[in-house]
XYZ file of N, CA and C in Angstrom:
756
model
N -33.118 -33.750 -36.444
C -31.688 -34.013 -36.467
C -31.096 -34.076 -35.062
N -30.324 -34.994 -34.860
C -29.620 -35.242 -33.622
C -28.209 -34.576 -33.591
N -27.782 -33.949 -32.539
C -26.535 -33.343 -32.346
C -25.809 -33.775 -31.098
N -24.480 -34.064 -31.263
C -23.721 -34.393 -29.965
C -23.589 -33.153 -29.264
N -23.006 -33.398 -27.955
C -22.834 -32.330 -26.967
C -21.660 -31.454 -27.678
N -20.790 -31.993 -28.287
C -19.574 -31.143 -28.725
C -20.195 -30.291 -29.912
N -21.040 -30.815 -30.678
C -21.566 -30.064 -31.938
C -22.374 -28.825 -31.348
N -23.113 -29.167 -30.364
C -24.023 -28.081 -29.797
C -23.085 -26.961 -29.144
N -22.041 -27.439 -28.457
C -21.214 -26.533 -27.671
C -20.457 -25.578 -28.885
N -20.195 -26.149 -29.913
C -19.399 -25.420 -30.999
C -20.260 -24.319 -31.629
N -21.567 -24.848 -31.892
C -22.560 -24.044 -32.654
C -22.881 -22.770 -31.582
N -23.176 -23.108 -30.432
C -23.674 -22.084 -29.484
C -22.625 -21.245 -28.869
N -21.370 -21.535 -29.064
C -20.240 -20.854 -28.470
C -20.169 -20.958 -26.953
N -20.570 -22.159 -26.499
C -20.329 -22.363 -25.008
C -19.466 -23.631 -24.919
N -19.158 -23.920 -23.664
C -18.409 -25.147 -23.391
C -19.259 -26.342 -23.088
N -18.540 -27.513 -23.325
C -19.254 -28.743 -23.085
C -19.570 -28.827 -21.575
N -18.661 -28.299 -20.724
C -18.920 -28.306 -19.241
C -20.154 -27.480 -18.941
N -20.386 -26.389 -19.730
C -21.640 -25.600 -19.340
C -22.943 -26.460 -19.768
N -22.782 -27.064 -20.907
C -23.926 -27.964 -21.231
C -24.260 -28.955 -20.248
N -23.160 -29.669 -19.793
C -23.314 -30.665 -18.709
C -23.961 -30.085 -17.501
N -23.439 -28.828 -17.126
C -24.140 -28.215 -15.892
C -25.649 -27.923 -16.106
N -25.938 -27.397 -17.206
C -27.346 -27.111 -17.645
C -28.219 -28.454 -17.508
N -27.630 -29.494 -17.948
C -28.286 -30.767 -17.830
C -28.496 -31.226 -16.383
N -27.395 -31.053 -15.715
C -27.499 -31.425 -14.179
C -28.483 -30.728 -13.483
N -28.766 -29.438 -13.786
C -29.728 -28.664 -13.009
C -31.106 -28.690 -13.618
N -31.135 -29.390 -14.789
C -32.492 -29.466 -15.417
C -32.910 -28.315 -16.191
N -31.923 -27.494 -16.509
C -32.208 -26.325 -17.281
C -32.329 -26.581 -18.863
N -31.465 -27.448 -19.253
C -31.433 -27.978 -20.629
C -30.919 -29.422 -20.711
N -31.978 -30.272 -20.666
C -31.639 -31.769 -20.735
C -31.870 -32.249 -22.149
N -30.909 -33.011 -22.677
C -30.996 -33.413 -24.020
C -32.222 -34.382 -24.212
N -32.835 -34.282 -25.408
C -34.059 -34.980 -25.629
C -33.788 -36.592 -25.814
N -32.486 -36.927 -26.124
C -32.242 -38.418 -26.333
C -30.807 -38.647 -25.796
N -30.629 -40.010 -25.862
C -29.303 -40.555 -25.467
C -28.958 -41.785 -26.379
N -27.768 -41.940 -26.629
C -27.302 -43.113 -27.406
C -27.352 -44.395 -26.577
N -27.335 -45.495 -27.103
C -27.179 -46.710 -26.271
C -26.166 -46.715 -25.312
N -25.044 -46.011 -25.669
C -23.901 -45.879 -24.724
C -24.034 -44.815 -23.606
N -25.094 -44.051 -23.643
C -25.413 -43.023 -22.762
C -25.042 -41.640 -23.113
N -24.559 -41.393 -24.383
C -24.090 -40.118 -24.708
C -25.214 -39.198 -25.012
N -25.116 -37.990 -24.713
C -26.326 -37.038 -24.956
C -26.376 -36.749 -26.446
N -27.798 -36.579 -26.764
C -28.152 -36.218 -28.149
C -29.248 -35.207 -28.046
N -28.891 -34.043 -28.771
C -29.820 -32.780 -28.761
C -30.552 -32.766 -30.005
N -31.802 -32.387 -29.997
C -32.502 -32.169 -31.192
C -32.801 -30.707 -31.508
N -33.534 -30.296 -32.519
C -33.718 -28.919 -32.897
C -34.524 -28.141 -31.774
N -35.426 -28.733 -31.129
C -36.172 -28.146 -30.040
C -35.185 -27.828 -28.861
N -34.294 -28.646 -28.633
C -33.292 -28.522 -27.612
C -32.435 -27.281 -27.874
N -31.990 -27.100 -29.164
C -31.261 -25.956 -29.508
C -32.026 -24.697 -29.485
N -33.250 -24.767 -29.679
C -34.083 -23.552 -29.562
C -34.227 -23.119 -28.058
N -34.257 -24.132 -27.166
C -34.293 -23.796 -25.752
C -33.040 -23.151 -25.334
N -31.940 -23.814 -25.783
C -30.638 -23.263 -25.458
C -30.511 -21.864 -25.883
N -30.949 -21.447 -27.059
C -30.988 -20.124 -27.630
C -31.641 -19.254 -26.636
N -32.773 -19.559 -26.127
C -33.509 -18.784 -25.160
C -32.665 -18.622 -23.860
N -32.199 -19.665 -23.469
C -31.183 -19.639 -22.237
C -30.235 -18.743 -22.408
N -29.544 -18.678 -23.542
C -28.252 -17.812 -23.650
C -28.748 -16.387 -23.903
N -29.982 -16.119 -24.509
C -30.495 -14.808 -24.588
C -30.679 -14.176 -23.054
N -31.383 -14.931 -22.313
C -31.481 -14.334 -20.961
C -30.288 -14.340 -20.185
N -29.313 -15.311 -20.345
C -27.991 -15.153 -19.695
C -27.330 -13.879 -20.092
N -27.491 -13.563 -21.361
C -26.703 -12.312 -21.887
C -27.412 -11.095 -21.161
N -28.660 -11.101 -20.825
C -29.377 -10.037 -20.141
C -29.085 -10.119 -18.714
N -28.303 -11.080 -18.153
C -27.991 -11.079 -16.763
C -28.868 -11.654 -15.838
N -29.830 -12.570 -16.392
C -30.624 -13.288 -15.438
C -30.004 -14.530 -14.815
N -30.189 -14.845 -13.535
C -29.466 -15.998 -12.990
C -30.234 -17.349 -13.605
N -29.539 -18.417 -13.598
C -30.093 -19.572 -14.197
C -31.461 -20.043 -13.625
N -31.636 -19.998 -12.280
C -33.006 -20.449 -11.814
C -34.045 -19.581 -12.299
N -33.824 -18.341 -12.421
C -34.875 -17.446 -13.033
C -35.147 -17.668 -14.411
N -34.121 -18.032 -15.155
C -34.241 -18.351 -16.519
C -35.097 -19.541 -16.725
N -34.982 -20.553 -15.888
C -35.789 -21.738 -15.930
C -37.318 -21.387 -15.805
N -37.542 -20.465 -14.779
C -38.836 -20.173 -14.456
C -39.584 -19.303 -15.682
N -38.707 -18.481 -16.330
C -39.218 -17.732 -17.418
C -39.548 -18.716 -18.550
N -38.674 -19.434 -18.996
C -38.749 -20.208 -20.145
C -39.969 -21.355 -19.985
N -40.050 -21.863 -18.788
C -41.191 -22.893 -18.513
C -42.475 -22.242 -18.097
N -42.591 -20.923 -18.214
C -43.865 -20.318 -17.987
C -44.834 -20.868 -18.968
N -46.025 -21.522 -18.605
C -46.898 -22.149 -19.440
C -47.439 -21.190 -20.511
N -47.734 -19.915 -20.181
C -48.340 -19.020 -21.099
C -47.341 -18.426 -22.114
N -46.079 -18.621 -21.923
C -45.110 -18.079 -22.811
C -45.008 -18.776 -24.193
N -44.664 -18.063 -25.200
C -44.443 -18.628 -26.547
C -43.342 -17.978 -27.175
N -42.785 -18.424 -28.277
C -41.580 -17.677 -28.921
C -41.811 -16.280 -29.062
N -42.990 -15.860 -29.513
C -43.184 -14.518 -29.713
C -43.104 -13.640 -28.485
N -43.642 -14.268 -27.476
C -43.624 -13.513 -26.078
C -42.230 -13.442 -25.581
N -41.358 -14.426 -25.823
C -40.036 -14.331 -25.428
C -39.302 -13.213 -26.187
N -39.559 -13.107 -27.422
C -38.888 -12.054 -28.193
C -39.334 -10.712 -27.771
N -40.587 -10.621 -27.470
C -41.050 -9.295 -26.952
C -40.311 -8.893 -25.558
N -40.335 -9.995 -24.771
C -39.702 -9.650 -23.456
C -38.228 -9.289 -23.627
N -37.520 -10.038 -24.456
C -36.112 -9.754 -24.655
C -35.893 -8.349 -25.277
N -36.845 -7.914 -26.102
C -36.702 -6.573 -26.694
C -36.820 -5.501 -25.662
N -37.860 -5.677 -24.801
C -38.121 -4.722 -23.745
C -36.954 -4.648 -22.847
N -36.401 -5.849 -22.405
C -35.268 -5.858 -21.444
C -33.880 -5.112 -22.089
N -33.797 -5.437 -23.453
C -32.663 -4.846 -24.066
C -32.828 -3.291 -24.188
N -34.070 -2.818 -24.444
C -34.415 -1.407 -24.490
C -34.017 -0.717 -23.303
N -34.442 -1.341 -22.154
C -34.266 -0.833 -20.817
C -32.731 -0.899 -20.550
N -32.068 -1.880 -20.860
C -30.542 -1.877 -20.664
C -29.769 -0.781 -21.506
N -30.258 -0.650 -22.804
C -29.572 0.442 -23.588
C -29.835 1.787 -23.000
N -31.021 2.046 -22.546
C -31.362 3.316 -21.936
C -30.507 3.600 -20.667
N -30.350 2.545 -19.856
C -29.604 2.676 -18.713
C -28.180 2.970 -18.890
N -27.611 2.261 -19.841
C -26.193 2.415 -20.080
C -25.971 3.816 -20.855
N -26.974 4.400 -21.571
C -26.746 5.580 -22.168
C -26.871 6.747 -21.118
N -27.634 6.442 -20.112
C -27.864 7.549 -19.108
C -27.022 7.580 -17.930
N -26.502 6.348 -17.539
C -25.852 6.280 -16.335
C -24.412 6.828 -16.357
N -23.808 7.254 -15.175
C -22.523 7.849 -15.185
C -21.517 6.822 -15.348
N -20.681 7.168 -16.218
C -19.548 6.166 -16.426
C -18.547 6.350 -15.426
N -18.012 5.145 -15.049
C -17.015 5.058 -13.826
C -15.855 4.432 -14.391
N -14.940 4.406 -13.515
C -13.517 3.940 -13.891
C -13.084 2.934 -12.844
N -12.537 1.869 -13.447
C -11.992 0.651 -12.680
C -10.573 1.009 -12.093
N -10.248 0.053 -11.223
C -9.034 0.387 -10.453
C -7.862 0.748 -11.264
N -7.491 0.089 -12.288
C -6.273 0.213 -13.063
C -6.228 1.728 -13.636
N -7.387 2.254 -14.050
C -7.458 3.616 -14.541
C -7.618 4.592 -13.371
N -8.084 4.176 -12.261
C -8.289 5.146 -11.169
C -6.896 5.435 -10.733
N -5.979 4.507 -10.979
C -4.559 4.747 -10.490
C -3.890 5.698 -11.363
N -4.582 6.087 -12.547
C -3.911 6.864 -13.551
C -4.047 8.281 -13.326
N -3.513 8.854 -12.275
C -3.745 10.179 -11.899
C -2.269 10.782 -11.603
N -2.064 11.980 -11.987
C -0.786 12.618 -11.650
C -0.655 13.022 -10.228
N -1.787 13.067 -9.544
C -1.643 13.463 -8.181
C -1.446 12.307 -7.233
N -0.930 11.254 -7.661
C -0.551 10.160 -6.855
C 0.789 10.513 -6.114
N 0.703 10.603 -4.873
C 2.005 11.221 -4.189
C 2.876 10.244 -3.740
N 3.766 9.713 -4.729
C 4.735 8.786 -4.428
C 6.012 9.253 -5.180
N 7.135 8.837 -4.539
C 8.371 9.063 -5.120
C 8.558 8.149 -6.391
N 9.486 8.387 -7.252
C 9.722 7.523 -8.363
C 9.952 6.163 -7.936
N 10.797 5.972 -6.856
C 11.135 4.576 -6.447
C 9.859 3.855 -5.925
N 9.066 4.623 -5.223
C 7.787 4.143 -4.613
C 6.777 3.717 -5.714
N 6.701 4.569 -6.740
C 5.789 4.381 -7.826
C 6.146 3.058 -8.595
N 7.466 2.763 -8.715
C 7.926 1.604 -9.495
C 7.601 0.381 -8.623
N 7.766 0.450 -7.309
C 7.450 -0.594 -6.322
C 5.939 -0.931 -6.412
N 5.069 0.061 -6.563
C 3.605 -0.175 -6.618
C 3.183 -0.565 -8.086
N 3.616 0.215 -9.051
C 3.012 0.046 -10.397
C 3.829 -0.716 -11.352
N 5.164 -0.934 -11.021
C 5.993 -1.672 -12.003
C 6.233 -0.767 -13.158
N 6.053 -1.347 -14.469
C 6.244 -0.726 -15.650
C 4.968 0.090 -16.023
N 3.905 0.114 -15.390
C 2.742 0.758 -15.672
C 2.981 2.147 -15.401
N 2.558 3.040 -16.375
C 2.750 4.530 -16.170
C 1.413 5.145 -16.159
N 0.925 5.556 -14.901
C -0.370 6.212 -14.829
C -0.595 7.335 -15.805
N 0.338 8.267 -15.967
C 0.173 9.441 -16.635
C -0.185 9.147 -18.111
N 0.090 8.052 -18.614
C -0.365 7.792 -20.008
C -1.764 7.657 -20.210
N -2.525 7.540 -19.095
C -3.967 7.251 -19.187
C -4.697 8.447 -18.600
N -4.097 9.401 -18.120
C -4.726 10.388 -17.300
C -5.661 11.260 -18.305
N -5.098 11.714 -19.468
C -5.885 12.557 -20.367
C -7.220 11.794 -20.775
N -7.193 10.588 -21.109
C -8.226 9.813 -21.505
C -9.225 9.671 -20.338
N -8.811 9.346 -19.162
C -9.637 9.308 -18.010
C -10.358 10.410 -17.728
N -9.665 11.622 -17.788
C -10.368 12.899 -17.586
C -11.326 13.126 -18.695
N -11.090 12.904 -19.885
C -11.988 13.200 -21.019
C -13.234 12.435 -20.904
N -13.132 11.167 -20.409
C -14.259 10.210 -20.418
C -15.141 10.427 -19.229
N -14.419 10.759 -17.915
C -15.220 10.735 -16.743
C -14.933 11.944 -15.866
N -14.169 13.023 -16.528
C -13.834 14.123 -15.684
C -15.028 14.981 -15.162
N -16.231 14.822 -15.653
C -17.383 15.615 -15.105
C -18.269 14.813 -14.235
N -17.774 13.529 -13.794
C -18.611 12.817 -13.007
C -18.174 12.863 -11.491
N -19.160 12.745 -10.523
C -18.773 12.850 -9.164
C -17.776 11.736 -8.729
N -17.933 10.510 -9.434
C -16.993 9.411 -9.027
C -15.648 9.755 -9.422
N -15.356 10.432 -10.638
C -13.952 10.763 -10.966
C -13.425 11.796 -9.944
N -14.207 12.815 -9.614
C -13.745 13.806 -8.659
C -13.376 13.256 -7.349
N -14.325 12.297 -6.768
C -14.105 11.714 -5.524
C -12.831 10.776 -5.522
N -12.744 10.037 -6.659
C -11.542 9.128 -6.810
C -10.304 9.930 -6.834
N -10.197 11.092 -7.550
C -9.075 11.902 -7.658
C -8.753 12.383 -6.151
N -9.768 12.889 -5.560
C -9.483 13.335 -4.118
C -8.898 12.406 -3.184
N -9.396 11.138 -3.228
C -9.144 10.101 -2.322
C -7.674 9.485 -2.726
N -7.481 9.534 -4.097
C -6.173 8.930 -4.654
C -5.039 9.817 -4.216
N -5.359 11.109 -4.078
C -4.224 12.147 -3.750
C -3.769 11.893 -2.235
N -4.752 11.354 -1.424
C -4.340 11.123 -0.125
C -3.778 9.728 0.299
N -3.747 8.863 -0.705
C -3.130 7.537 -0.366
C -1.662 7.653 -0.273
N -1.186 6.970 0.745
C 0.270 6.755 0.963
C 0.788 5.623 0.182
N 2.012 5.376 0.180
C 2.674 4.204 -0.396
C 2.055 2.987 0.289
N 1.903 2.896 1.445
C 1.322 1.803 2.187
C -0.038 1.491 1.687
N -0.790 2.656 1.489
C -2.220 2.418 0.950
C -2.201 1.664 -0.458
N -1.297 2.168 -1.292
C -1.226 1.604 -2.729
C -0.715 0.166 -2.631
N 0.174 -0.168 -1.740
C 0.627 -1.491 -1.687
C -0.519 -2.433 -1.135
N -1.343 -1.781 -0.228
C -2.414 -2.657 0.412
C -3.444 -2.788 -0.775
N -3.736 -1.737 -1.597
C -4.666 -1.905 -2.608
C -4.216 -2.997 -3.705
N -2.881 -2.891 -3.989
C -2.343 -3.903 -4.865
C -2.475 -5.294 -4.235
N -2.107 -5.485 -3.055
C -2.240 -6.843 -2.399
C -3.708 -7.341 -2.478
N -4.658 -6.413 -2.148
C -6.048 -6.800 -2.086
C -6.542 -7.219 -3.529
N -6.093 -6.591 -4.548
C -6.477 -6.976 -5.850
C -5.789 -8.204 -6.372
N -4.586 -8.423 -5.982
C -3.912 -9.653 -6.354
C -4.598 -10.835 -5.679
N -4.932 -10.725 -4.340
C -5.574 -11.748 -3.715
C -6.928 -12.179 -4.275
N -7.660 -10.968 -4.646
C -8.956 -11.147 -5.286
C -8.855 -11.848 -6.601
N -7.802 -11.534 -7.329
C -7.517 -12.172 -8.554
C -7.299 -13.687 -8.515
N -6.550 -14.048 -7.417
C -6.265 -15.466 -7.216
C -7.564 -16.158 -6.912
N -8.467 -15.528 -6.094
C -9.672 -16.234 -5.691
C -10.636 -16.310 -6.880
N -10.801 -15.195 -7.746
C -11.712 -15.384 -8.800
C -11.263 -16.346 -9.873
N -9.919 -16.505 -10.080
C -9.452 -17.563 -10.977
C -9.698 -18.906 -10.492
N -9.681 -19.105 -9.113
C -9.833 -20.482 -8.592
C -11.250 -20.774 -8.692
N -12.212 -19.856 -8.553
C -13.657 -20.162 -8.759
C -13.927 -20.457 -10.164
N -13.358 -19.599 -11.126
C -13.525 -19.803 -12.553
C -13.109 -21.160 -13.069
N -11.854 -21.548 -12.580
C -11.407 -22.838 -12.967
C -11.964 -24.025 -12.333
N -12.690 -23.775 -11.148
C -13.442 -24.873 -10.538
C -14.654 -25.343 -11.287
N -15.021 -24.483 -12.282
C -16.243 -24.896 -12.983
C -17.573 -24.276 -12.450
N -17.407 -23.503 -11.455
C -18.644 -22.868 -10.823
C -19.126 -21.930 -11.829
N -20.550 -21.839 -11.985
C -21.058 -20.854 -12.908
C -20.933 -19.432 -12.528
N -21.078 -18.458 -13.310
C -20.823 -17.080 -12.927
C -21.939 -16.560 -12.020
N -23.027 -17.304 -11.967
C -24.156 -16.803 -10.970
C -24.084 -17.701 -9.712
N -23.001 -18.392 -9.501
C -22.906 -19.240 -8.257
C -22.631 -18.252 -7.159
N -22.910 -18.591 -5.968
C -22.780 -17.740 -4.785
C -21.289 -17.462 -4.577
N -20.382 -18.308 -4.945
C -18.878 -18.037 -4.773
C -18.538 -16.985 -5.718
N -18.963 -17.078 -6.981
C -18.590 -15.930 -8.065
C -19.302 -14.719 -7.726
N -20.599 -14.716 -7.180
C -21.180 -13.410 -6.925
C -20.460 -12.796 -5.734
N -19.995 -13.519 -4.766
C -19.469 -13.047 -3.528
C -18.182 -12.250 -4.003
N -17.418 -12.901 -4.920
C -16.158 -12.119 -5.374
C -16.538 -11.007 -6.206
N -17.611 -11.080 -6.956
C -18.062 -9.860 -7.770
C -18.381 -8.674 -6.744
N -19.078 -9.061 -5.547
C -19.285 -8.072 -4.628
C -18.029 -7.519 -3.887
N -17.150 -8.377 -3.641
C -15.864 -7.923 -3.131
C -15.170 -6.898 -4.210
N -15.266 -7.196 -5.416
C -14.635 -6.310 -6.365
C -15.267 -5.028 -6.339
N -16.516 -4.883 -6.195
C -17.317 -3.639 -5.988
C -16.854 -2.947 -4.800
N -16.724 -3.703 -3.684
C -16.345 -3.015 -2.423
C -14.895 -2.591 -2.251
N -14.005 -3.221 -2.945
C -12.597 -2.701 -3.170
C -12.605 -1.319 -3.705
N -13.382 -1.100 -4.837
C -13.526 0.166 -5.505
C -14.015 1.125 -4.474
N -15.181 0.758 -3.781
C -15.840 1.708 -2.879
C -14.921 2.126 -1.729
N -14.090 1.116 -1.346
C -13.225 1.292 -0.057
C -12.135 2.235 -0.396
N -11.580 2.274 -1.687
C -10.456 3.003 -1.965
C -10.666 4.151 -2.833
N -11.661 4.185 -3.694
C -11.706 5.265 -4.619
C -13.132 6.064 -4.684
N -14.164 5.366 -4.827
C -15.521 6.128 -4.806
C -16.575 5.001 -4.501
N -17.697 5.624 -4.201
C -18.899 4.824 -3.897
C -19.303 4.145 -5.270
N -19.043 2.859 -5.307
C -19.423 2.172 -6.525
C -20.721 1.420 -6.460
N -21.806 2.004 -6.947
C -23.177 1.533 -6.959
C -23.212 0.374 -7.735
N -24.337 -0.501 -7.613
C -24.540 -1.672 -8.438
C -24.689 -1.131 -9.981
N -25.285 0.023 -10.153
C -25.484 0.507 -11.587
C -24.098 0.824 -12.196
N -23.283 1.469 -11.363
C -21.895 1.763 -11.927
C -21.106 0.471 -12.084
N -21.272 -0.397 -11.133
C -20.408 -1.707 -11.251
C -20.908 -2.383 -12.510
N -22.161 -2.449 -12.829
C -22.557 -3.269 -13.959
C -22.064 -2.483 -15.323
N -22.055 -1.187 -15.165
C -21.287 -0.382 -16.363
C -19.870 -0.724 -16.473
N -19.233 -0.890 -15.395
C -17.822 -1.291 -15.443
C -17.775 -2.680 -16.096
N -18.599 -3.596 -15.659
C -18.522 -4.927 -16.160
C -18.632 -4.923 -17.787
N -19.583 -4.132 -18.155
C -19.790 -3.995 -19.666
C -18.522 -3.407 -20.336
N -17.826 -2.514 -19.660
C -16.704 -1.959 -20.321
C -15.630 -2.974 -20.338
N -15.593 -3.938 -19.437
C -14.480 -4.979 -19.539
C -14.755 -5.808 -20.777
N -15.835 -5.853 -21.477
C -16.049 -6.591 -22.828
C -15.975 -5.581 -23.910
N -16.438 -4.294 -23.663
C -16.473 -3.360 -24.863
C -15.124 -2.830 -25.080
N -14.269 -2.676 -24.149
C -12.871 -2.018 -24.364
C -11.899 -3.102 -24.387
N -11.166 -3.432 -25.447
C -10.318 -4.426 -25.666
C -9.077 -4.375 -24.703
N -8.889 -3.218 -24.141
C -7.780 -3.084 -23.211
C -8.117 -3.798 -21.852
N -9.305 -3.528 -21.405
C -9.761 -4.196 -20.338
C -9.934 -5.711 -20.450
N -10.453 -6.018 -21.616
C -10.582 -7.499 -21.937
C -9.340 -8.154 -21.887
N -8.307 -7.540 -22.583
C -7.017 -8.194 -22.544
C -6.348 -8.264 -21.215
N -6.603 -7.253 -20.406
C -6.011 -7.229 -18.948
C -6.711 -8.516 -18.127
N -7.924 -8.852 -18.234
C -8.553 -9.907 -17.476
C -8.229 -11.298 -18.190
N -8.150 -11.281 -19.590
C -7.738 -12.471 -20.302
C -6.290 -12.820 -19.959
N -5.420 -11.851 -19.744
C -4.125 -12.214 -19.330
C -4.033 -12.933 -17.940
N -4.915 -12.615 -17.112
C -5.044 -13.178 -15.832
C -5.400 -14.609 -15.886
N -6.550 -14.828 -16.689
C -7.019 -16.197 -16.969
C -7.928 -16.168 -18.248
N -7.908 -17.103 -19.216
C -8.711 -17.113 -20.350
C -10.169 -17.298 -19.970
N -11.011 -16.376 -20.431
C -12.409 -16.394 -20.130
C -12.849 -15.572 -19.021
N -11.863 -14.969 -18.238
C -12.035 -14.236 -17.063
C -12.993 -13.025 -17.353
N -12.742 -12.272 -18.484
C -13.452 -10.995 -18.713
C -14.936 -11.272 -18.794
N -15.289 -12.310 -19.576
C -16.703 -12.563 -19.766
C -17.328 -13.131 -18.443
N -16.568 -13.921 -17.782
C -17.014 -14.611 -16.551
C -17.276 -13.531 -15.474
N -16.346 -12.497 -15.327
C -16.516 -11.478 -14.307
C -17.797 -10.556 -14.683
N -17.876 -10.379 -15.974
C -19.058 -9.568 -16.428
C -20.372 -10.149 -16.123
N -20.470 -11.526 -16.299
C -21.627 -12.188 -15.939
C -21.842 -12.265 -14.311
N -20.758 -12.395 -13.531
C -20.783 -12.511 -12.172
C -21.320 -11.191 -11.536
N -20.835 -10.134 -12.149
C -21.125 -8.695 -11.648
C -22.639 -8.493 -11.954
N -23.134 -8.792 -13.025
C -24.485 -8.627 -13.396
C -25.444 -9.495 -12.500
N -24.946 -10.761 -12.282
C -25.801 -11.633 -11.487
C -25.872 -11.110 -10.016
N -24.723 -10.637 -9.564
C -24.677 -10.057 -8.214
C -25.545 -8.868 -8.040
N -25.516 -7.999 -9.155
C -26.252 -6.877 -9.018
C -27.825 -7.076 -8.993
N -28.279 -8.111 -9.770
C -29.548 -8.422 -9.894
C -30.046 -9.092 -8.501
N -29.099 -9.755 -7.929
C -29.486 -10.555 -6.685
C -29.500 -9.541 -5.522
N -28.613 -8.685 -5.456
C -28.411 -7.752 -4.241
C -29.054 -6.472 -4.409
N -29.100 -5.918 -5.557
C -29.607 -4.529 -5.679
C -31.114 -4.390 -5.427
């Protein structure tokens, strides 16, 4: 059976632009074309796309996915075994790693030394105290939480405004890369993922790649974080998640 690019995009939950990109780089080229040149995908193409999406979910960059899928000795059963092993490792890592907290919740500390007027200038309507109890419950026994608390207590109004400006500028840049159509594992997206990690390390605590990927997963698992990034730009939460994982795989 033949499928149009729109049908495949709808079934797979990806964009037409993504399928076009996969075709351009040779990762997933349709088996056929209409006389007018329109792409036509068959069942084998959909099976390959399923493998691509499996490995993308696991954080592999596109070039590596192509190498894995095109391995001559690999068969469907081998792919399933590999995916099972990788998911098992990820689950274990997520269960064992120290949970960390992203900038918005790192600001949620009572020991932020600002006057009410300064707090409004920095945070607007956001009230850090509303999140303090949850942050302490979830991360209070981690070194990252204690270090963040200590450093946040020493930040001046100028420091907080600088943090705010850095995050806003980073937000403008990541949205620009997202809307340009660059994939999440592109150099531009990974560079901004790295900058995101370094902002946290610079102002709050040493954010390792392990902690950073944990944050990335929280952006999708916690609807509040998802909503925060989706309010910046539709699709940004998932895009940032993928970029952070790709960056960690590349640099760690």
